[in-house]
Tab-separated table of C-alpha atoms in Angstrom:
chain	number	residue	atom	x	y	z
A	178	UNK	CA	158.868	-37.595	-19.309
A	179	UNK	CA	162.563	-36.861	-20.100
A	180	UNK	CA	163.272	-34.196	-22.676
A	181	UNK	CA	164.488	-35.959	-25.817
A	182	UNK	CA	168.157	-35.322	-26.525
A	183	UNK	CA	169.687	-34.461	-30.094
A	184	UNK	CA	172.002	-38.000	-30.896
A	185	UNK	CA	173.480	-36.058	-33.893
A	186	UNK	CA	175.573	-32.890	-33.565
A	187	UNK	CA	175.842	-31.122	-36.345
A	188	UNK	CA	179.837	-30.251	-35.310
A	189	UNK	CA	183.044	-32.089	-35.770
A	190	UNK	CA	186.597	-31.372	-34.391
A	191	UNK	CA	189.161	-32.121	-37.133
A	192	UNK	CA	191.892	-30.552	-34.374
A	193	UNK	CA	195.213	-28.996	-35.367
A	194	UNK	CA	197.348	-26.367	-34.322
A	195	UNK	CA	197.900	-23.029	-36.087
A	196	UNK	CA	200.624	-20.598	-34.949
A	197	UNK	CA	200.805	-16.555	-36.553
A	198	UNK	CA	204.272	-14.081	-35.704
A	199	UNK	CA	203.903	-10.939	-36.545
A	200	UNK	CA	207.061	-9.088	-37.746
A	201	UNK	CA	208.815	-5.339	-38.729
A	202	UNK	CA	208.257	-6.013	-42.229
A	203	UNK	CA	207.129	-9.670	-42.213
A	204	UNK	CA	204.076	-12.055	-41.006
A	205	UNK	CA	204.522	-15.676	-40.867
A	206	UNK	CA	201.483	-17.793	-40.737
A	207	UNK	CA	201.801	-21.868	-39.952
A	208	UNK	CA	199.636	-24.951	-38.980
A	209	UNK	CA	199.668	-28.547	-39.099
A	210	UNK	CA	198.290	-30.844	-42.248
A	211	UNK	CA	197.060	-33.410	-40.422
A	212	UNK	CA	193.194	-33.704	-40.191
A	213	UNK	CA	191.840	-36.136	-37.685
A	214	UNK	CA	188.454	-37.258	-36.575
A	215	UNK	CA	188.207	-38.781	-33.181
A	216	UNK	CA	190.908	-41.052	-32.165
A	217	UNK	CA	191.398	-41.443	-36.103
A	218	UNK	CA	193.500	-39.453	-39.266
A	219	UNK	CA	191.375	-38.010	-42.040
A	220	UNK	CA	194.002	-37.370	-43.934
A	221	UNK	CA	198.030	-36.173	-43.418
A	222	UNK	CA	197.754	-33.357	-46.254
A	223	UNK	CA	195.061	-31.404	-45.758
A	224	UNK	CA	195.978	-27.579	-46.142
A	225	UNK	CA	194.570	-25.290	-43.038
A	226	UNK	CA	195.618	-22.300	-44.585
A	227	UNK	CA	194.141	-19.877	-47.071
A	228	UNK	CA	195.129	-17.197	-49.044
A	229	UNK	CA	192.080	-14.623	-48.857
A	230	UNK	CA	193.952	-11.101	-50.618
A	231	UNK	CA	197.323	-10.051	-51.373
A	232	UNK	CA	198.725	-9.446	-48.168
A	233	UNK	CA	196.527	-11.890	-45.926
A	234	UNK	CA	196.089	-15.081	-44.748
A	235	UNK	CA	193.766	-17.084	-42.663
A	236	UNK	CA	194.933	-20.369	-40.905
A	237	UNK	CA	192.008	-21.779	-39.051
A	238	UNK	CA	191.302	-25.215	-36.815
A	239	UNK	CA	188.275	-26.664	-35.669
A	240	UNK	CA	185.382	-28.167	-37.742
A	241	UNK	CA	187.198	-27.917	-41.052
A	242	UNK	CA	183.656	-28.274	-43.066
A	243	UNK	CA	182.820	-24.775	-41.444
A	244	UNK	CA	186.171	-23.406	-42.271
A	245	UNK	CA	185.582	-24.115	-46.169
A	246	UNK	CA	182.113	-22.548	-46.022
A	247	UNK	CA	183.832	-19.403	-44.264
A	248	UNK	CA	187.176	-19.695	-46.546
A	249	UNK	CA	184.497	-19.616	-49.568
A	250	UNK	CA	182.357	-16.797	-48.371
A	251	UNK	CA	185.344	-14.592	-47.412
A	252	UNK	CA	186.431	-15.062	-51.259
A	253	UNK	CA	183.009	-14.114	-52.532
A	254	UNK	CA	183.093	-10.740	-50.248
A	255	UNK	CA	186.349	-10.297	-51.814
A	256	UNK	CA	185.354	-10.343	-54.798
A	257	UNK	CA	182.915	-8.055	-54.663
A	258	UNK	CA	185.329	-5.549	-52.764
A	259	UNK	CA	187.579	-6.036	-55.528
A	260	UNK	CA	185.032	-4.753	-58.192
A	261	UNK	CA	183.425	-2.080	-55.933
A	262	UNK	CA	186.450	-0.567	-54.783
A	263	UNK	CA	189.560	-1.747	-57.973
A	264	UNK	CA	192.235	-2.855	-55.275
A	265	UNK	CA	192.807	-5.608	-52.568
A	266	UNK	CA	191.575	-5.899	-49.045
A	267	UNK	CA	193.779	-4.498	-46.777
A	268	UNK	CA	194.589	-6.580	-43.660
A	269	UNK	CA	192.576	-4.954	-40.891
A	270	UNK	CA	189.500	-4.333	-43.319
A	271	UNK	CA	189.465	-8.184	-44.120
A	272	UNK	CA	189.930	-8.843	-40.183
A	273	UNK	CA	186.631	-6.590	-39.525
A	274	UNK	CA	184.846	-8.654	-42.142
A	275	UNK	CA	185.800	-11.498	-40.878
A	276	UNK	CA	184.714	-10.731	-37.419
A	277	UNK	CA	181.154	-9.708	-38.870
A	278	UNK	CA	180.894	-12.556	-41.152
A	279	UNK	CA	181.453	-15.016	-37.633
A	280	UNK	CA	178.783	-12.986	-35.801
A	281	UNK	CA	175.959	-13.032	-38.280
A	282	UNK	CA	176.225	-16.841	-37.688
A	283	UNK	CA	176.020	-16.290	-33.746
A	284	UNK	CA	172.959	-18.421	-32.808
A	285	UNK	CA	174.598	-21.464	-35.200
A	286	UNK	CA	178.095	-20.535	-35.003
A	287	UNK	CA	181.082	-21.417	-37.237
A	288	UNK	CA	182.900	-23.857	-35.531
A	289	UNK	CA	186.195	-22.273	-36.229
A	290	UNK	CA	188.973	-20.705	-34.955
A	291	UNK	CA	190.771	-18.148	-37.014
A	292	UNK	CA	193.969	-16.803	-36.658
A	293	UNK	CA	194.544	-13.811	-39.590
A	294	UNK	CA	197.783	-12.719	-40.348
A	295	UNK	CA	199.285	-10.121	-43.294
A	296	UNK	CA	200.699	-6.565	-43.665
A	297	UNK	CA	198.592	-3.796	-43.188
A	298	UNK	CA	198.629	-0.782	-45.288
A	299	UNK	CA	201.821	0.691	-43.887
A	300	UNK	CA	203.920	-2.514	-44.429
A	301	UNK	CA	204.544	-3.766	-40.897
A	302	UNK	CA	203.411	-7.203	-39.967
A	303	UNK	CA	199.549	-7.574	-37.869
A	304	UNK	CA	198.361	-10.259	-36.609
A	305	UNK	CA	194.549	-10.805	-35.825
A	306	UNK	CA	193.130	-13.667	-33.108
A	307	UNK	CA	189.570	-14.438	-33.451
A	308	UNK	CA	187.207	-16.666	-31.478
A	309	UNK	CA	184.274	-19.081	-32.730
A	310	UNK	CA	181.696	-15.875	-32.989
A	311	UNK	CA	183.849	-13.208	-33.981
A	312	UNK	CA	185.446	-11.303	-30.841
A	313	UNK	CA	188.949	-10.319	-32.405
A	314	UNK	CA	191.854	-8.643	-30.961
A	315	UNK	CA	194.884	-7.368	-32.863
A	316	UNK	CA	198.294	-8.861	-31.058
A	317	UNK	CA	201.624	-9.628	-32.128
A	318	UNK	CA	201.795	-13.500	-31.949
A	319	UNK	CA	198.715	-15.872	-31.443
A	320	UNK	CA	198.453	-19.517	-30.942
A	321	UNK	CA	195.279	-21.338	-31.907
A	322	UNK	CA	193.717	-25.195	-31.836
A	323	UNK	CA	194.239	-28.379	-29.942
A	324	UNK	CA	198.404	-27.632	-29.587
A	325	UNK	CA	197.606	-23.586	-28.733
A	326	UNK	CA	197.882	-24.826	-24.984
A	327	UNK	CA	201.107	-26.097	-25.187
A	328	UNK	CA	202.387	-23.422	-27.767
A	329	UNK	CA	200.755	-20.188	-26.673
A	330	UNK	CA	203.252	-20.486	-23.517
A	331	UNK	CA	206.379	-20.670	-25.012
A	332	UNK	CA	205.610	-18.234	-27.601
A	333	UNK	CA	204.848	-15.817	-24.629
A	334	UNK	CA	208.191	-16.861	-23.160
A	335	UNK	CA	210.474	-16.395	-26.425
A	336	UNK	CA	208.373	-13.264	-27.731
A	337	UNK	CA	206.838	-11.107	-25.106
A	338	UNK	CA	205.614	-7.975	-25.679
A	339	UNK	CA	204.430	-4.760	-23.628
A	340	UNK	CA	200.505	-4.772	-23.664
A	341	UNK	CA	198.913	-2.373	-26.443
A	342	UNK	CA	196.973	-1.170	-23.389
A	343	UNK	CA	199.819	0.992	-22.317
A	344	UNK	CA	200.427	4.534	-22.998
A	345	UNK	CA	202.268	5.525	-24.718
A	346	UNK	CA	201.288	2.714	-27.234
A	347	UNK	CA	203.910	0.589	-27.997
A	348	UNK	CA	204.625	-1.647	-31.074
A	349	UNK	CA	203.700	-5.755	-30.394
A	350	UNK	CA	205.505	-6.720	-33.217
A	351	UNK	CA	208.635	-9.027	-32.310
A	352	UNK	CA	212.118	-7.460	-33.014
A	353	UNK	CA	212.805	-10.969	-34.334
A	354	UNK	CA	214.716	-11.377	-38.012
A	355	UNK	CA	212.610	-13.292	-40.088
A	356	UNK	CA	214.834	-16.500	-40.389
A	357	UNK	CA	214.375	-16.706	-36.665
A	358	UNK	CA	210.768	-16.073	-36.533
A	359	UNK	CA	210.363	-19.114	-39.011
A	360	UNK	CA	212.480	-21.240	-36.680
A	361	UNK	CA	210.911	-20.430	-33.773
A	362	UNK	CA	207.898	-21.549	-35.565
A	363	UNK	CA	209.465	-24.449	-36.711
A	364	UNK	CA	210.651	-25.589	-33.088
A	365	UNK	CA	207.027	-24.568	-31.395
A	366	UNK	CA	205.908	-27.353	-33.857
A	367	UNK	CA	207.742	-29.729	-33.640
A	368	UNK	CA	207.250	-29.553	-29.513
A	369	UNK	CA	203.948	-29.599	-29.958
A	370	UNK	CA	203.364	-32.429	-32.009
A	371	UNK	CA	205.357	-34.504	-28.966
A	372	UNK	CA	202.597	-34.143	-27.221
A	373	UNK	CA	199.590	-33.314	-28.318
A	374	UNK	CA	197.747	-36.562	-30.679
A	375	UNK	CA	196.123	-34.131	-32.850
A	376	UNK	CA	199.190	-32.232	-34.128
A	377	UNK	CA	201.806	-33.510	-36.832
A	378	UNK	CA	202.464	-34.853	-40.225
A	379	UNK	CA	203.635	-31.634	-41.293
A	380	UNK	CA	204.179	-28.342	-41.220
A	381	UNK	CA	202.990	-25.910	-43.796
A	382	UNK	CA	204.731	-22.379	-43.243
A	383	UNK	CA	203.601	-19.188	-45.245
A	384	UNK	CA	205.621	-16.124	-44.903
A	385	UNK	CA	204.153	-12.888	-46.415
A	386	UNK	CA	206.864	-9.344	-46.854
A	387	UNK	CA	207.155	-6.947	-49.273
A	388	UNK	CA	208.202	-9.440	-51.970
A	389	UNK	CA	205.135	-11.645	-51.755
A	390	UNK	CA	204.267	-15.020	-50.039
A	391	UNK	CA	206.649	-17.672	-50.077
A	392	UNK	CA	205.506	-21.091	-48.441
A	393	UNK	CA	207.494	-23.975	-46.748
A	394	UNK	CA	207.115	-27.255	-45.676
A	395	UNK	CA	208.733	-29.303	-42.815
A	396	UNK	CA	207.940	-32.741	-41.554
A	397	UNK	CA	207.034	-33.715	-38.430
A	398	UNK	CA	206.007	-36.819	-36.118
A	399	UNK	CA	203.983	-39.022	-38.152
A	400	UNK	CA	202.404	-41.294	-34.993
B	182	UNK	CA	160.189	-18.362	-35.762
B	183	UNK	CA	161.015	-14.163	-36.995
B	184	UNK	CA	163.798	-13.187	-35.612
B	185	UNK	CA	163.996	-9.297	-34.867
B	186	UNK	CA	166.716	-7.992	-37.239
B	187	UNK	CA	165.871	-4.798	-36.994
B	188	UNK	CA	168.921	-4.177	-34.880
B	189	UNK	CA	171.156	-4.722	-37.673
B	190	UNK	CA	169.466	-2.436	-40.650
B	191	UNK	CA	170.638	1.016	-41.005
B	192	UNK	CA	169.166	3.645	-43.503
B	193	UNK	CA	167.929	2.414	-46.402
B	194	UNK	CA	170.078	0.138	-48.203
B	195	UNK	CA	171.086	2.442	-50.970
B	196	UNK	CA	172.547	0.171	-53.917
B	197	UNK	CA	170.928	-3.189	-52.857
B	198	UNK	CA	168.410	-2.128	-55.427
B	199	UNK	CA	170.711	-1.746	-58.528
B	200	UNK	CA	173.581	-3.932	-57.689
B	201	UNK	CA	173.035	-7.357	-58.603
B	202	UNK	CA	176.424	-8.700	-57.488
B	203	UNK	CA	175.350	-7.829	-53.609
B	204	UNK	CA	172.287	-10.353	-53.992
B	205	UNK	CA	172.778	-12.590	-51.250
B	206	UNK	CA	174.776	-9.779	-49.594
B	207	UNK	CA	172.217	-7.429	-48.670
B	208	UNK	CA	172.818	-4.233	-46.085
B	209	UNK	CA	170.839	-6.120	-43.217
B	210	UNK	CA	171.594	-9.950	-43.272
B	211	UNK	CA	169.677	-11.656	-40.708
B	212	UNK	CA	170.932	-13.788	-38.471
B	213	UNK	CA	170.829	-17.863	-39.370
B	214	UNK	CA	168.947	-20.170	-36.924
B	215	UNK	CA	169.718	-23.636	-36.922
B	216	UNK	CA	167.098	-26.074	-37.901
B	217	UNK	CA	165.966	-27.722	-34.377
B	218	UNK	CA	163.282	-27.843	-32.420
B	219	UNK	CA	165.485	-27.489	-29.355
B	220	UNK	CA	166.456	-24.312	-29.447
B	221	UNK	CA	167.754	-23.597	-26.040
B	222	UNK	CA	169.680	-27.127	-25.809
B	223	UNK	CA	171.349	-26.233	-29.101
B	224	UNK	CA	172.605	-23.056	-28.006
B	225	UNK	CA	174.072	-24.708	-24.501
B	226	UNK	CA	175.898	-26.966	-26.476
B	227	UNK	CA	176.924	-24.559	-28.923
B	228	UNK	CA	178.207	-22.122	-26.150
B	229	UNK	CA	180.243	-24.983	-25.148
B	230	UNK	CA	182.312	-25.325	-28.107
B	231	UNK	CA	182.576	-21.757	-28.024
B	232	UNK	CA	183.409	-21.030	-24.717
B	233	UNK	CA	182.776	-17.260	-23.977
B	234	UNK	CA	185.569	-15.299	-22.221
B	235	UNK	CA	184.752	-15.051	-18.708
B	236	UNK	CA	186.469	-13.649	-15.846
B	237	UNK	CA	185.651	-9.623	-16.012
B	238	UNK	CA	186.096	-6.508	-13.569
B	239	UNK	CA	184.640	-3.831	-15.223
B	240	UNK	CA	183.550	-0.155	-13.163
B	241	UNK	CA	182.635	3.361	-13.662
B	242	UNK	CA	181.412	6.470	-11.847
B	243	UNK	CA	180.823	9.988	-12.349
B	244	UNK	CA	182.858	12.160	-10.295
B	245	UNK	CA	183.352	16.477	-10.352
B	246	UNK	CA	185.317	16.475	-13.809
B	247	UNK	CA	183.291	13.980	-15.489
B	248	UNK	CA	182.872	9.877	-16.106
B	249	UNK	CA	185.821	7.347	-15.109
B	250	UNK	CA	185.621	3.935	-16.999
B	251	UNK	CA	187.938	1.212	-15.833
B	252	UNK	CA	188.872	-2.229	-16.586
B	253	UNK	CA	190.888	-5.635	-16.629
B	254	UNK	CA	192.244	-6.916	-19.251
B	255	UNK	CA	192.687	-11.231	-19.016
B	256	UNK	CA	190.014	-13.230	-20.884
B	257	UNK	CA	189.707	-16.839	-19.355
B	258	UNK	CA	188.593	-19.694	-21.191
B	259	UNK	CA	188.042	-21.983	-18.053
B	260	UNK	CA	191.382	-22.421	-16.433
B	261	UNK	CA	193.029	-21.072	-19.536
B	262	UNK	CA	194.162	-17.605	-19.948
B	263	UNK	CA	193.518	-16.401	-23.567
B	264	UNK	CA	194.361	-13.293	-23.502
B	265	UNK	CA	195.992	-11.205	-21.405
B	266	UNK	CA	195.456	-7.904	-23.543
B	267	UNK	CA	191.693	-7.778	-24.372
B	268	UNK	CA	190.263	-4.287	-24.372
B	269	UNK	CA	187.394	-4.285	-22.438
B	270	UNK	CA	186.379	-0.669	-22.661
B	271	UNK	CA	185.468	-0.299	-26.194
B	272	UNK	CA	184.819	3.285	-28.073
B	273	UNK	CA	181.654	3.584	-29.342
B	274	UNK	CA	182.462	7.291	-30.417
B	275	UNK	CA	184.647	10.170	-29.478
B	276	UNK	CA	182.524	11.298	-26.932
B	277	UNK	CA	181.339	7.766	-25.261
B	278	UNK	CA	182.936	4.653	-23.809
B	279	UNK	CA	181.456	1.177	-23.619
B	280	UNK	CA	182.299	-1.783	-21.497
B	281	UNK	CA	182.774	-5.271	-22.370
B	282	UNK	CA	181.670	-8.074	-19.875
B	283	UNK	CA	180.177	-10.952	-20.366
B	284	UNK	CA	180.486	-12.445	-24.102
B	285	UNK	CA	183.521	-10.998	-26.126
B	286	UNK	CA	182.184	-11.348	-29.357
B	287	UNK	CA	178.748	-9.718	-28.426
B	288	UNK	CA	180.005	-6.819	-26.804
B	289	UNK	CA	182.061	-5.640	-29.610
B	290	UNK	CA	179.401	-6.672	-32.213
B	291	UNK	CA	176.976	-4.514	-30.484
B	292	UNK	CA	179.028	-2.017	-29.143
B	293	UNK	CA	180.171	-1.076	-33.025
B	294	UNK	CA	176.201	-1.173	-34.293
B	295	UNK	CA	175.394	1.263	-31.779
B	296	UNK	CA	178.217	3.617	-32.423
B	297	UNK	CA	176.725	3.046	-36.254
B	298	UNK	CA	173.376	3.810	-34.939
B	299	UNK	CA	174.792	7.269	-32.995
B	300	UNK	CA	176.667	8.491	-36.450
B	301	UNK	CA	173.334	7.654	-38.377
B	302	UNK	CA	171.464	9.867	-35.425
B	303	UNK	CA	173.818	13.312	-35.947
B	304	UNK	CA	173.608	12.521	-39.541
B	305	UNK	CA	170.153	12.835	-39.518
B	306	UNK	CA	169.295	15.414	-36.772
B	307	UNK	CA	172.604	17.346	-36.908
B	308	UNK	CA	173.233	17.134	-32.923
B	309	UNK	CA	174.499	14.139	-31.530
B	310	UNK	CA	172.750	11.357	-29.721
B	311	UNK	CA	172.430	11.998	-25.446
B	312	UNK	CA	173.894	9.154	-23.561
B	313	UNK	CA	170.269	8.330	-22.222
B	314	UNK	CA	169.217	7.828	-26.457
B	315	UNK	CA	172.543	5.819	-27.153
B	316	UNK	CA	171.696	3.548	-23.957
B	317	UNK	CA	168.283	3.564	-24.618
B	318	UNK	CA	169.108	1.931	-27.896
B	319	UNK	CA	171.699	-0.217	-27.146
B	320	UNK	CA	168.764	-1.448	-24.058
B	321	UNK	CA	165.871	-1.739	-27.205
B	322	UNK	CA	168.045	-4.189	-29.319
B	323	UNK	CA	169.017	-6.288	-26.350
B	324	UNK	CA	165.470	-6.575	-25.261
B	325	UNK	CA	164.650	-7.717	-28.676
B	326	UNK	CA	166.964	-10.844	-28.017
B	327	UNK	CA	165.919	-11.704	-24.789
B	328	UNK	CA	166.374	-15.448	-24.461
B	329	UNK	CA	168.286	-16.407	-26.909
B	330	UNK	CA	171.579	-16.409	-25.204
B	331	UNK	CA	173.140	-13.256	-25.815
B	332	UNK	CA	175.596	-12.600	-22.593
B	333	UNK	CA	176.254	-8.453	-22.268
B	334	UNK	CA	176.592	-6.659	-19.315
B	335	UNK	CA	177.867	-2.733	-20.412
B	336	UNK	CA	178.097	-0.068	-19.017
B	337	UNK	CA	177.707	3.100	-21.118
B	338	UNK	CA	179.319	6.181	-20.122
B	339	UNK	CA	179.988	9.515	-21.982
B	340	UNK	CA	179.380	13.044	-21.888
B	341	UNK	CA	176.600	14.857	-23.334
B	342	UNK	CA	174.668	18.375	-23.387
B	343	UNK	CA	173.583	17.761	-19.202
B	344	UNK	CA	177.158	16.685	-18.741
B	345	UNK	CA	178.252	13.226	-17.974
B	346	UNK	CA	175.735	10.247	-18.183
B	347	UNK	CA	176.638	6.888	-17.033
B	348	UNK	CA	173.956	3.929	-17.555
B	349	UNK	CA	174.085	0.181	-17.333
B	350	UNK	CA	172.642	-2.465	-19.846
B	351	UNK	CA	172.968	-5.971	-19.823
B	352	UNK	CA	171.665	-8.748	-21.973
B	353	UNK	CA	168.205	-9.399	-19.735
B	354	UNK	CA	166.818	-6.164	-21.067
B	355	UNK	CA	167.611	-4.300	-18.037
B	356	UNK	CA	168.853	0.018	-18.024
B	357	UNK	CA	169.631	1.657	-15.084
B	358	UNK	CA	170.868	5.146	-14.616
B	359	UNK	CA	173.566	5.725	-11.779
B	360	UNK	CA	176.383	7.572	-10.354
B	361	UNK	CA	179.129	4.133	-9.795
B	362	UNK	CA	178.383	0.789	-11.348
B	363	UNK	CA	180.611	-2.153	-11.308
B	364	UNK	CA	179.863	-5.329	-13.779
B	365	UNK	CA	181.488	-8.843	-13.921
B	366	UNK	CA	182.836	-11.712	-11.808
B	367	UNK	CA	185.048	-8.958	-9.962
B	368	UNK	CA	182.585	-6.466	-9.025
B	369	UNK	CA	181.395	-7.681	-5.412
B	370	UNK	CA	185.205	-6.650	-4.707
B	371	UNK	CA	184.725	-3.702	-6.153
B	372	UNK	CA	181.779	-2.352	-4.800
B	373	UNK	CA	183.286	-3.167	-1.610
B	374	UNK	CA	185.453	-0.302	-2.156
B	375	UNK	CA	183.634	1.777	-4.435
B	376	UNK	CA	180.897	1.542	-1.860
B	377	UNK	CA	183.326	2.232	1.084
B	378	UNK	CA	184.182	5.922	2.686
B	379	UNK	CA	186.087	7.317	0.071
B	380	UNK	CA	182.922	7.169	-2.045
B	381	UNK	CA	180.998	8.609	0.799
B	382	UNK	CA	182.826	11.685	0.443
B	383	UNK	CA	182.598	11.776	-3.013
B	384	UNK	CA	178.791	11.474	-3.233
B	385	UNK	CA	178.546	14.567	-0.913
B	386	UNK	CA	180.586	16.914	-3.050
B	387	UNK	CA	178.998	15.824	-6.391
B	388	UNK	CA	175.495	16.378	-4.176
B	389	UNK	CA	176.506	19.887	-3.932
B	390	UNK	CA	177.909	19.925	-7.264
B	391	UNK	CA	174.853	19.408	-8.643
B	392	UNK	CA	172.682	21.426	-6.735
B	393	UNK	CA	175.606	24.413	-8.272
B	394	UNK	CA	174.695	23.524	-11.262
């Protein structure tokens, strides 16, 4: 007698592409507004980005469902930070959190990947890369979602940096300017949407310096 | 069924009892379990999706001056490279090294609950913890979640009051004490020389070394 199989999953991929540069004095953060559901579109307008303290945000793909449930729990620990401690999460304190908060849900994971980018305490631009369960790695640049293949290349191409593994350490932030940074963003989008299904629409583009976060928006294929 | 949490507690969870806004927060969440009565399916499928980094050389022997940890540093997802700039050897705390093969995210989870579970040990007995207690308890909590998918295979190396200590641990529940270890895809290559005549030498001079001591 054959084991019965599940026929319902519990997980969905809404696909997507998010892209994070991290600068000098700057951090961009982009992805995609287009949420799609099999060989169909959800919606074209559908935000993947989140705003989760002062100096940080979170663009995530995958099962969008699991992304508000983590966007929503990240706020609550934030909160309570906020009237433990009287000031914002730093950068890499909300990037340890958010690796912990992904691991406590190991044997039923989130299905999400997380890209975290913000200034950390000194002012210089960090980038975080996570994976469904919570491994995280701090880098310069990171490419994540259905796109990342066709992105993560080019970004490696255009802004290359010596490994953090060598001594003595050297910075992985890009020399770039920040106008170019957002450009280069701009133009690993718009690639990307040529060929992969489950990128396009548009492009939602947050920058976060010293004076703030400032968002953009720039269209892209609509087929 | 209970799930051992235990791992995950530290001391006594000073202001869970007076803070309200933590409820729901406590110190020592336990870990969800989804609601199936296929268990071990579920969690194949799952690892799917999540698609542990895989593709690991990791090694480490003792030699005259003390422990030598070493490591790659590409995660592969598949045929895709995710990273080429993962650290694999991972601090637990000043005084002793960890490796990371196997699952990414478990080796660092665990890897920064033991080096919790060292501080809490000087804390409390005012000497710090032997590399046989730190990989004795890294070994305990692993054992404790035997068969339900965790993927670790560490090595723990550091240097205590006998002098350098170098264990493995992995994810079955198994601790061995040795002189050279290699874990990962990569290490039938690297036993191959680790194992060869250079080594040979070596294991006659720290032989002596040791009978100096």
């Amino acid at each position: 007698m054959t084991k019965q199989q599940a026929n319902w999953s519990p997980y969905d991929n809404n696909g997507g592409s998010c892209v994070a540069i991290a600068g000098a004095d700057y951090c961009v953060v982009a992805a995609d507004t287009r949420m799609s559901t099999g060989y169909n579109i959800l919606t074209r307008d559908y935000s993947k980005l989140c705003k989760l303290a002062d100096k940080c945000v979170m663009a995530s793909s995958g099962f969008q469902a699991d992304v508000k449930a983590l966007q929503k729990h990240l706020a609550a620990r934030h909160l309570i930070y906020q009237h433990q401690h009287n000031k914002q999460m730093s950068c890499p304190a909300m990037a340890q959190l958010l690796s912990n908060t992904l691991y406590y849900k190991r044997f039923f994971p989130y299905y999400s990947f997380n890209v975290l980018g913000g200034l950390d305490n000194e002012g210089k631009g960090c980038v975080f890369t996570y994976d469904a369960v919570g491994s995280y790695e701090k880098v310069g640049y990171s490419s994540l979602g259905s796109g990342s293949t066709l992105i993560m290349p080019f970004l490696d191409n255009q802004l290359k940096s010596p490994s953090p593994l060598l001594l003595p350490a050297q910075d992985a932030v890009t020399p770039l300017v920040e106008a170019e940074a957002v450009d280069l963003v701009k133009t690993v989008f718009a690639s990307a949407s040529e060929r992969d299904i489950y990128t396009g629409d548009k492009l939602e583009i947050v920058v976060i310096n010293a004076d703030g976060i400032h968002r953009e928006y720039m269209d892209l294929r609509k087929d | 069924m209970k799930l051992d949490t235990s791992g995950l507690e530290s001391a006594e969870p000073v202001w869970a009892t007076f803070n309200e806004l933590a409820d729901g927060f406590s110190a020592a969440p336990s870990f969800e379990l989804p609601n199936t009565t296929d268990f071990d399916g579920f969690q194949k499928e799952a690892i799917q999706m999540v698609k542990p980094a895989k593709g690991t050389t990791t090694l480490a022997f003792i030699f005259k001056e003390g422990v030598m940890v070493a490591a790659d540093s590409r995660a592969s997802m598949g045929g895709y490279i995710s990273s080429q700039s993962v650290k694999k050897i991972i601090e637990i705390n000043p005084y002793m090294l960890g490796t990371m093969a196997g699952g990414a995210a478990d080796c660092q989870f665990w890897h920064r609950n033991l080096g919790i579970k060292c501080r809490l040990h000087e804390l409390a007995n005012k000497r710090r913890i032997s590399v046989t207690g730190a990989s004795k308890l890294l070994a305990n909590i692993l054992y404790s979640y035997r068969g339900m998918g965790l993927s670790v295979g560490t090595m723990i190396a550091g240097w205590d009051e006998t002098g350098p200590g170098l264990y493995y641990v992995d994810s079955e529940g198994g601790r061995l004490k040795g002189m050279r270890f290699s874990v990962g895809s990569g290490s039938p290559y690297a036993y191959g020389v680790l194992d060869s005549t250079g080594m040979i030498c070596q294991l006659k001079k720290l032989q002596s070394w040791q009978e100096e001591l």
